[in-house]
Tab-separated table of C-alpha atoms in Angstrom:
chain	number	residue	atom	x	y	z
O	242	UNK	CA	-6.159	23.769	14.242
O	243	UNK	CA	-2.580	21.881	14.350
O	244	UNK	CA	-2.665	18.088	13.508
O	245	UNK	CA	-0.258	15.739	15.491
O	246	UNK	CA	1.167	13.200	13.358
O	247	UNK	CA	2.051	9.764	14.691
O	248	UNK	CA	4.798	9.046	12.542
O	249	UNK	CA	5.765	5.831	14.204
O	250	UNK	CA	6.146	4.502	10.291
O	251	UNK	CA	9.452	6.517	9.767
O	252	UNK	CA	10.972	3.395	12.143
O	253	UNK	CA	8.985	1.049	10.287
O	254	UNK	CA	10.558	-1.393	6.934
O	255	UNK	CA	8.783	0.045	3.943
O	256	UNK	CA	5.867	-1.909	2.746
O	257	UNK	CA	2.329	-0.189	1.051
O	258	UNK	CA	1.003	0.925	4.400
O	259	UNK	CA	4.575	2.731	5.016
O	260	UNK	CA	4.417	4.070	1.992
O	261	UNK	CA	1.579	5.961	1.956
O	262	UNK	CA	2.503	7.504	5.098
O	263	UNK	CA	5.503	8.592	4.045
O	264	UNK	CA	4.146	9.838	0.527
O	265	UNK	CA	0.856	11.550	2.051
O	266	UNK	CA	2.491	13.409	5.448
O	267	UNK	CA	5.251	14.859	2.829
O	268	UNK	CA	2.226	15.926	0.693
O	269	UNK	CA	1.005	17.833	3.832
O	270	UNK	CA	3.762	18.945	4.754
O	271	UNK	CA	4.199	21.109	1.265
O	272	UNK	CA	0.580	22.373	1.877
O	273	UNK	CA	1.067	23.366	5.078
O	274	UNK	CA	4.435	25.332	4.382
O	275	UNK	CA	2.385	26.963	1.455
O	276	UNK	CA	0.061	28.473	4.391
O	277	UNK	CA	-3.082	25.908	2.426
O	278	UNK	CA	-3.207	23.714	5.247
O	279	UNK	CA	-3.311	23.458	9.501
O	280	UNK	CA	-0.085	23.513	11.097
O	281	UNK	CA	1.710	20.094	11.289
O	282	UNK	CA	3.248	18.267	14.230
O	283	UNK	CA	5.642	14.918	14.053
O	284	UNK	CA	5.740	13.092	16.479
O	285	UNK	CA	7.643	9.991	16.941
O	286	UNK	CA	9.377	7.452	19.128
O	287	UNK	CA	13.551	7.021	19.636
O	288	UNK	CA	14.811	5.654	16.755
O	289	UNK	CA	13.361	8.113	14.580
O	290	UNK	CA	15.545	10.866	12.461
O	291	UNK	CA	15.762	14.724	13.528
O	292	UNK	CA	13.850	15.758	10.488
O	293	UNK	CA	10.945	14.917	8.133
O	294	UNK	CA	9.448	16.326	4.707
O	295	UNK	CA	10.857	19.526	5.965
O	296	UNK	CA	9.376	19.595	9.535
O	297	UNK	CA	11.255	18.904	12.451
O	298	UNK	CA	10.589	15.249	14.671
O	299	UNK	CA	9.499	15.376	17.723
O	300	UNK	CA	10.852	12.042	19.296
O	301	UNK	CA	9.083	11.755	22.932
O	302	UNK	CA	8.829	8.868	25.368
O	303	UNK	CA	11.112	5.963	26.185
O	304	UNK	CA	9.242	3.480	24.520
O	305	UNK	CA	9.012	2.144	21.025
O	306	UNK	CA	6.882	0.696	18.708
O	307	UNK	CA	3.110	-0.431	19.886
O	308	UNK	CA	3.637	0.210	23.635
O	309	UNK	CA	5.064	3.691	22.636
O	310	UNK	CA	2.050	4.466	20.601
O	311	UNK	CA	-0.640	2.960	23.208
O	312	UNK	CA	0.573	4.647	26.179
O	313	UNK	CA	2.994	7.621	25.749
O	314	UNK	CA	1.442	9.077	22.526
O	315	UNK	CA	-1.350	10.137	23.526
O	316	UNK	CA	0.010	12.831	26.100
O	317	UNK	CA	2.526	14.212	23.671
O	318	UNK	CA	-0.428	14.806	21.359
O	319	UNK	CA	-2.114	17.223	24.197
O	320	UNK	CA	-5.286	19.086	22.341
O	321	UNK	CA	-4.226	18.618	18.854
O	322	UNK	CA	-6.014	16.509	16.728
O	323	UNK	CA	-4.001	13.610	16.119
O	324	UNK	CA	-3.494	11.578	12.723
O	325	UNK	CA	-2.427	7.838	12.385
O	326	UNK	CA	-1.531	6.932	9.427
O	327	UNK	CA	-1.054	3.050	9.396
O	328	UNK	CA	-3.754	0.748	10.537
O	329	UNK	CA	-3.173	1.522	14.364
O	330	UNK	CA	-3.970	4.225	16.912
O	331	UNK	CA	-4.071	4.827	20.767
O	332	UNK	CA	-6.806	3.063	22.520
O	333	UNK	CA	-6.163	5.521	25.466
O	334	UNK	CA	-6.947	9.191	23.211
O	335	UNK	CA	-10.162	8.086	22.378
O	336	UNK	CA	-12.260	10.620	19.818
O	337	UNK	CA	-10.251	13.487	18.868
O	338	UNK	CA	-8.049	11.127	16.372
O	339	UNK	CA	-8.343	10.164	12.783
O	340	UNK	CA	-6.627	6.511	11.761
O	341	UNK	CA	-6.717	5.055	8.272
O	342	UNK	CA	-7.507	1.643	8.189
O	343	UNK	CA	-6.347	0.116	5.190
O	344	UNK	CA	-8.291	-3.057	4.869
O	345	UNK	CA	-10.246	-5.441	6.772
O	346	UNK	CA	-7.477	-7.977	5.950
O	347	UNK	CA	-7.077	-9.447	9.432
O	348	UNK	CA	-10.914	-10.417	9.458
O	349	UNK	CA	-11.378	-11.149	5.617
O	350	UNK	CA	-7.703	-12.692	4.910
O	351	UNK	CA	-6.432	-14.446	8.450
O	352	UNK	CA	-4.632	-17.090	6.897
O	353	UNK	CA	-2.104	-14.655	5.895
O	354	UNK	CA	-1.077	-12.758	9.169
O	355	UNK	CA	-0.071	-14.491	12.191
O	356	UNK	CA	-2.444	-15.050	15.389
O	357	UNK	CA	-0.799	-12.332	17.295
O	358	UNK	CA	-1.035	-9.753	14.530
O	359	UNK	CA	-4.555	-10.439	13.834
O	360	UNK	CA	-5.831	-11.016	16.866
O	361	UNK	CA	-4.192	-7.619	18.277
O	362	UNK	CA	-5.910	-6.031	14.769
O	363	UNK	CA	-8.833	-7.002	15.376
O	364	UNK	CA	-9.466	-6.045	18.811
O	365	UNK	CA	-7.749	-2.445	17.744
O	366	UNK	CA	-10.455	-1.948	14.681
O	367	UNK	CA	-12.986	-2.834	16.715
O	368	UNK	CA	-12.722	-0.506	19.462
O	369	UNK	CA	-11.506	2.199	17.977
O	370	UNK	CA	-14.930	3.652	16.258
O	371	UNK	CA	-16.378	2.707	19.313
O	372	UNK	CA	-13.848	5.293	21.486
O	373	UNK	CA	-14.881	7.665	18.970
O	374	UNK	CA	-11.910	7.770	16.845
O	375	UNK	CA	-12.728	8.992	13.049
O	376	UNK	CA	-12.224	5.942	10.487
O	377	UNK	CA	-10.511	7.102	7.084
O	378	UNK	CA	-9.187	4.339	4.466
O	379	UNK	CA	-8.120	4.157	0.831
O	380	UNK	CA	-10.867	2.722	-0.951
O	381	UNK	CA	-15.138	1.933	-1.336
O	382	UNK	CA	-13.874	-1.495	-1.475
O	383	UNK	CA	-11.848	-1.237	1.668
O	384	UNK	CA	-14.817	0.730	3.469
O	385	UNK	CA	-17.333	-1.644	2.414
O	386	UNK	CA	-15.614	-4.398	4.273
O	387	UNK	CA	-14.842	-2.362	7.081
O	388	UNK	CA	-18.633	-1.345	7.334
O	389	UNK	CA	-19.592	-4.764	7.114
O	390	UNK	CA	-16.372	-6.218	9.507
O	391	UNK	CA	-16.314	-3.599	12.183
O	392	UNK	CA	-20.546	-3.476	12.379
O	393	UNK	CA	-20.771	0.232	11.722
O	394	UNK	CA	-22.524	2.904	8.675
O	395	UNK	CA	-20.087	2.680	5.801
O	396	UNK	CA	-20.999	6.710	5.742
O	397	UNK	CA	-18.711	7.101	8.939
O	398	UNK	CA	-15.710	5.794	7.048
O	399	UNK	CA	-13.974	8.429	4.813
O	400	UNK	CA	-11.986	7.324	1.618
O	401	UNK	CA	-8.690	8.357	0.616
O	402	UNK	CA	-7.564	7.135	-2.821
O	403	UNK	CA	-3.697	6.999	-3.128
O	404	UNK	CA	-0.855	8.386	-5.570
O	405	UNK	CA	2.088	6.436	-7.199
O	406	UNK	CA	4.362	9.265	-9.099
O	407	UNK	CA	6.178	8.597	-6.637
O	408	UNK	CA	7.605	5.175	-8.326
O	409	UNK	CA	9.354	8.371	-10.875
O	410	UNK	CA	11.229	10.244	-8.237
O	411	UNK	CA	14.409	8.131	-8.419
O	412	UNK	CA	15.867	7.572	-11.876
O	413	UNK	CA	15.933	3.968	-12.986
O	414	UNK	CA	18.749	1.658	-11.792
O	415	UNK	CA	18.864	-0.432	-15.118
O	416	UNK	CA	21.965	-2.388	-12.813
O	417	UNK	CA	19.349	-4.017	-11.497
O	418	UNK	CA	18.587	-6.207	-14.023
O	419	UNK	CA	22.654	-7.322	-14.915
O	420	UNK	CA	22.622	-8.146	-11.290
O	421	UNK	CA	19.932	-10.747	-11.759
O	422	UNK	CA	20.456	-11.791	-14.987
O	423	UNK	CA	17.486	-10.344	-16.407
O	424	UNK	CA	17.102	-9.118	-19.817
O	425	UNK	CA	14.834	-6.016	-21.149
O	426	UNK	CA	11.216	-7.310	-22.130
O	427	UNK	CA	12.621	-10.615	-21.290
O	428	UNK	CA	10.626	-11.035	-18.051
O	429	UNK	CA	7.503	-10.536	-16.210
O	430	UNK	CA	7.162	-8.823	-13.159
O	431	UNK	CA	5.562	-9.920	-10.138
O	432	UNK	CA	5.444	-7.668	-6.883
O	433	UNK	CA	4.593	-8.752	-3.620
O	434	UNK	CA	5.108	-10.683	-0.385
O	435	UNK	CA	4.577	-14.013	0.228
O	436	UNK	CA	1.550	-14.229	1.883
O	437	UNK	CA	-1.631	-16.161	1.028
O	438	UNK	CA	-3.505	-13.308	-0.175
O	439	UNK	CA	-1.243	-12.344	-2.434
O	440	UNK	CA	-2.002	-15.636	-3.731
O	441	UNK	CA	1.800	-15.991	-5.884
O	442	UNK	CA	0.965	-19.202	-6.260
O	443	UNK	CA	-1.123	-18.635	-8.863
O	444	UNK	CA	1.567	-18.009	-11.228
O	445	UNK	CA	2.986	-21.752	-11.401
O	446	UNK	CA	0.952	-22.189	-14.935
O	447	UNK	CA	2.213	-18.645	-15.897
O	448	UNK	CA	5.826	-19.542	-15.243
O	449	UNK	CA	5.838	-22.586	-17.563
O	450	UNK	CA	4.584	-20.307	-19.940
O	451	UNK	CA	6.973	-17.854	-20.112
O	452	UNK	CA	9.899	-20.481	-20.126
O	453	UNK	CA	8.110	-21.995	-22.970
O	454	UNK	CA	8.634	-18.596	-24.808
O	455	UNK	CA	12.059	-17.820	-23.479
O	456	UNK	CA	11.058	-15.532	-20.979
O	457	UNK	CA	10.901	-15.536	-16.421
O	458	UNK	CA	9.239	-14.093	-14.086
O	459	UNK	CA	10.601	-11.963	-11.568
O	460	UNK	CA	9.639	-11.477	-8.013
O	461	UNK	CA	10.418	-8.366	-6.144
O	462	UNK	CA	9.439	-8.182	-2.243
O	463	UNK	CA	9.830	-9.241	0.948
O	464	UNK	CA	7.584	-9.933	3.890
O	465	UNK	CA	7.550	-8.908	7.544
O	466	UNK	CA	8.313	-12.502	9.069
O	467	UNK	CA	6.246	-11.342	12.433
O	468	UNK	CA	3.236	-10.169	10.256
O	469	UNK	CA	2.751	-12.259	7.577
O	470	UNK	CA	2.859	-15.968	7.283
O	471	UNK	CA	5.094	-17.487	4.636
O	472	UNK	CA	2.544	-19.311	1.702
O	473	UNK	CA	5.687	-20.666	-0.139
O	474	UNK	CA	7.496	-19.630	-2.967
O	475	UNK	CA	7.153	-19.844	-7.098
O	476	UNK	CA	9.087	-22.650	-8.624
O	477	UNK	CA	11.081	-21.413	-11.144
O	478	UNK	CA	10.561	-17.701	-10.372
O	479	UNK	CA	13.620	-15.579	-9.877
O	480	UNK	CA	13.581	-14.387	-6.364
O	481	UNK	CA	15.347	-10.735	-6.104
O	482	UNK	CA	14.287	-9.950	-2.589
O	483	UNK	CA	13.963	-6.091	-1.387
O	484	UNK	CA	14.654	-3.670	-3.836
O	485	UNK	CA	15.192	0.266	-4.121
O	486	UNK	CA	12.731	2.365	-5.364
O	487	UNK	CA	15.057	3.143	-8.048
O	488	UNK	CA	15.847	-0.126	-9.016
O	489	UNK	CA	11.817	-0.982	-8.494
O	490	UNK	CA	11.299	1.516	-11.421
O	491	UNK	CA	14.303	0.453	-13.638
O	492	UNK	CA	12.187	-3.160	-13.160
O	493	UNK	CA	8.765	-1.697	-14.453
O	494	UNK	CA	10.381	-0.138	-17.365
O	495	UNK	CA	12.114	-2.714	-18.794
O	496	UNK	CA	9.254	-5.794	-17.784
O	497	UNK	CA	7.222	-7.327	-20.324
O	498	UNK	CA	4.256	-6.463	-17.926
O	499	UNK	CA	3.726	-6.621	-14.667
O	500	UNK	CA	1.324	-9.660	-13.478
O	501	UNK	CA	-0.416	-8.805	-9.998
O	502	UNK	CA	-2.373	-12.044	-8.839
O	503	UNK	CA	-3.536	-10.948	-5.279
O	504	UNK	CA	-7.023	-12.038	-4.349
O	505	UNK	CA	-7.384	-8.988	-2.089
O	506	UNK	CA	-5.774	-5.167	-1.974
O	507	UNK	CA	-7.431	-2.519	0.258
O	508	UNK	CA	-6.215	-0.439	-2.634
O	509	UNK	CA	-2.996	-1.639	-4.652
O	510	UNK	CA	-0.129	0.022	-4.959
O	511	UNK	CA	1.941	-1.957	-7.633
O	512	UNK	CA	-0.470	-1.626	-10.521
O	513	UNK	CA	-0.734	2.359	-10.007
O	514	UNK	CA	3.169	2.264	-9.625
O	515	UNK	CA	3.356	-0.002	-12.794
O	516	UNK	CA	1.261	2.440	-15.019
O	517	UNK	CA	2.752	5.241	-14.107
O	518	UNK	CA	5.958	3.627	-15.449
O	519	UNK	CA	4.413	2.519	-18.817
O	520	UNK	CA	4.126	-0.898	-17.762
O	521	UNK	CA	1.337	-3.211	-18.826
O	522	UNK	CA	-0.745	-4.193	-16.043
O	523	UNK	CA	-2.010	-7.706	-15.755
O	524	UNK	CA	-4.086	-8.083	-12.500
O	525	UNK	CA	-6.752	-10.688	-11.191
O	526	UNK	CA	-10.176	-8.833	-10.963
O	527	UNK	CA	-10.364	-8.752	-6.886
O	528	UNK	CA	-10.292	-6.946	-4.084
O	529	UNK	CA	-10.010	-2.540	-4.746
O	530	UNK	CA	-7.694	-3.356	-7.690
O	531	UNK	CA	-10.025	-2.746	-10.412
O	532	UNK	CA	-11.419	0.395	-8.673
O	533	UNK	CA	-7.519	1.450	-9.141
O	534	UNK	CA	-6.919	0.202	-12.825
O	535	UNK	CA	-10.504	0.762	-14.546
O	536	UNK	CA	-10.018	0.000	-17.928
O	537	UNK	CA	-6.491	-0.061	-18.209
O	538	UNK	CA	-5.053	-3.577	-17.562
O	539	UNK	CA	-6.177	-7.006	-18.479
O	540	UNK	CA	-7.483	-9.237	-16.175
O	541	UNK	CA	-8.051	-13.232	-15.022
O	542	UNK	CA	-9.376	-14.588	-11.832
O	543	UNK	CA	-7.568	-14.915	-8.775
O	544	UNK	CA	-9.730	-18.139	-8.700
O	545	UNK	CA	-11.334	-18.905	-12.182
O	546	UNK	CA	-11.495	-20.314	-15.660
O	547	UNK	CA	-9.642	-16.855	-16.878
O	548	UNK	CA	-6.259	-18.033	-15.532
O	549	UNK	CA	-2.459	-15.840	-15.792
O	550	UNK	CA	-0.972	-17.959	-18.152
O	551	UNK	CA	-4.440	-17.252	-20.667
O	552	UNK	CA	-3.500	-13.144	-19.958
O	553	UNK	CA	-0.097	-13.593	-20.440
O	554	UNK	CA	-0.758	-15.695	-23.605
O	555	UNK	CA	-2.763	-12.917	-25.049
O	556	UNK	CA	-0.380	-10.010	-24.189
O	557	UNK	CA	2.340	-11.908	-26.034
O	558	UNK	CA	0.213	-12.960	-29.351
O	559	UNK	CA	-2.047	-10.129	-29.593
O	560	UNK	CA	-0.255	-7.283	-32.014
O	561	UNK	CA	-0.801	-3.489	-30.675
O	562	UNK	CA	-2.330	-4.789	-26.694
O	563	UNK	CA	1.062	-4.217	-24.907
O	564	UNK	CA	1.431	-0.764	-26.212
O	565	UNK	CA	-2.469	-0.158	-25.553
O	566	UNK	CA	-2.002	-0.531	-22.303
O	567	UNK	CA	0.942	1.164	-21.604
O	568	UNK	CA	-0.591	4.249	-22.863
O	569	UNK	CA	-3.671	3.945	-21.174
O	570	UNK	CA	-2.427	2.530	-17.981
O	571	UNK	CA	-0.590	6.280	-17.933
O	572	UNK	CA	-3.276	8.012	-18.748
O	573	UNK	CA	-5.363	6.133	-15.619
O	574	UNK	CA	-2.749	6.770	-13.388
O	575	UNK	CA	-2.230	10.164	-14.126
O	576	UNK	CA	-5.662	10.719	-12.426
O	577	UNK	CA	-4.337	9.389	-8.749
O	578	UNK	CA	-1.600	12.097	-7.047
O	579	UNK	CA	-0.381	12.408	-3.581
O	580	UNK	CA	-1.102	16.255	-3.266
O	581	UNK	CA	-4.627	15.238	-3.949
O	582	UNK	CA	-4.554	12.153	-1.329
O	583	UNK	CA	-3.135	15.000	0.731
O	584	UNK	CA	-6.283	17.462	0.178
O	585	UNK	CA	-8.648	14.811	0.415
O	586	UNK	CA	-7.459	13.494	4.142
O	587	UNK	CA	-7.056	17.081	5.741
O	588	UNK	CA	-10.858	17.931	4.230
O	589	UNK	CA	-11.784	14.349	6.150
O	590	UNK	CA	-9.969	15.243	9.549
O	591	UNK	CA	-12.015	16.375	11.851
O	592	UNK	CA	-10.955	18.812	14.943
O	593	UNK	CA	-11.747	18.219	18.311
């Protein structure tokens, strides 16, 4: 068997669905040149580089982006199984594809995505089972809701957990924190776009807080302005925008914790990230989040009586909890790894 990748995400701004693509197809690739896995394809549209993990890209068609992948993908793929890796697939190939579906966001979450993304999302994640395409995503809480959203037997939706060593690959860019004026242990960490799910606003209460004890909190991300709608900004918060993987990490190690508010992940990245950088975890108890974290952060409600502010309150006043859960916030995501995301989706993929 040789699997086709669409790796239409290698021209794509990096965000968690990017990521994982990236992460798990490099994965694969090491298998594969270790003779432990089918023989792997890239294929991509112009605009993407020469090579990839190793493998050489295949760049075919004159299109780009969605029109690329609806219509001239499918013919470079021929009779090889092909695997899409971020939310979307050809409507035209029918069965004899695999796509992970990260979340039912643009049913469950619509206030956060614009009426052209969602609407196009929906009519995609619909259809798709229904060609016969194979559904994989990244957590039971993401294929509950797809079960339940897309009208078909959970048991036809495989799940692939994901890794986050990767947030160690680059060594830490402690500039980072000069350049916005932050001092080690002298902030919290918040990581995320704007958009209402990731429900930021939550953290007005926490910010007082932390100003009250000398401390900020710092926001790293940016969103896709033709994906997600804007839900405003934190007052107060210190906005740094994009940042580098190796600046990202110098930002884990040096935070006070990191505090992760969204009301719904199809798996979350930045806690597993976070822990794997010895950084206390703070996270509201929603969405796949707590399937990710177990016991190894402390949580509030993304809508509740147990509140940010109370979490941050007790990480600051309660002697021995920050070093708890650095230790076992490593020690949970020590049991997450790409080459085993990697394993997992080529047992799932099915041939032809």
């Amino acid at each position: 068997m040789t699997i086709a990748i669409n790796v239409r995400f290698l021209t794509q701004n990096m965000s968690g669905v990017q990521r994982f693509a990236r992460e798990v197809t490099t994965a694969m690739a090491a298998l594969s040149e270790a003779g432990q896995a089918p023989r792997l394809r890239l294929l991509a549209p112009r605009g993407a580089p020469q090579t990839f993990a190793g493998l050489p890209v295949e760049v075919v068609g004159r299109l780009s982006g969605q029109a690329w992948e609806q219509l001239e993908l499918p013919g470079a793929a021929g009779r090889d199984v092909l695997l899409n890796l971020g939310n979307t697939a050809p409507l035209l190939r029918g069965g004899g594809q695999a796509v992970v579906i990260h979340d039912a966001g643009a049913f469950d979450t619509p206030e956060s995505y614009s009426l052209a993304f969602r609407s196009w999302y929906r009519t995609l994640h619909l259809a798709l089972p229904r060609l016969g395409a194979q559904l994989i995503t990244v957590s039971d809480f993401s294929r509950t809701r797809l079960s339940r959203r897309l009208g078909i037997d959970a048991e036809r939706i495989g799940v692939v957990a994901e890794g986050g060593e990767h947030a160690l690959r680059d060594p830490a860019d402690d500039a980072v924190l000069a350049k916005h004026g932050l001092a080690p242990r002298g902030y919290a960490l918040a990581v995320g776009t704007r958009a209402a799910h990731k429900n930021l606003d939550a953290l007005r209460d926490a910010v007082a807080l932390l100003a009250q004890r000398g401390l900020v909190l710092a926001v790293a991300g940016a969103a896709d302005a033709s994906v997600f709608r804007n839900a405003g900004d934190v007052d107060a918060a210190r906005a740094l925008g994009r940042v580098t993987d190796a600046e990202l990490r110098a930002l884990y190690e040096n935070a006070l914790c990191l505090v992760f508010p969204s009301r719904y992940e199809g798996f979350g990245l930045p806690p597993l990230e976070a822990m794997w950088c010895h950084c206390p975890v703070l996270a509201a108890s929603a969405g796949a989040v707590p399937e990710v974290c177990g016991d190894a952060a402390l949580w509030f409600d993304a809508e509740g009586p147990r509140t940010p502010a109370a979490a941050l309150a007790r990480l600051l006043d309660e002697p021995g909890l920050s070093d708890h859960l650095r230790a076992a916030g490593r020690a949970r995501a020590e049991t997450f790894s790409w080459p085993a995301a990697a394993r997992r989706l080529l047992d799932l993929v099915e041939p032809r």
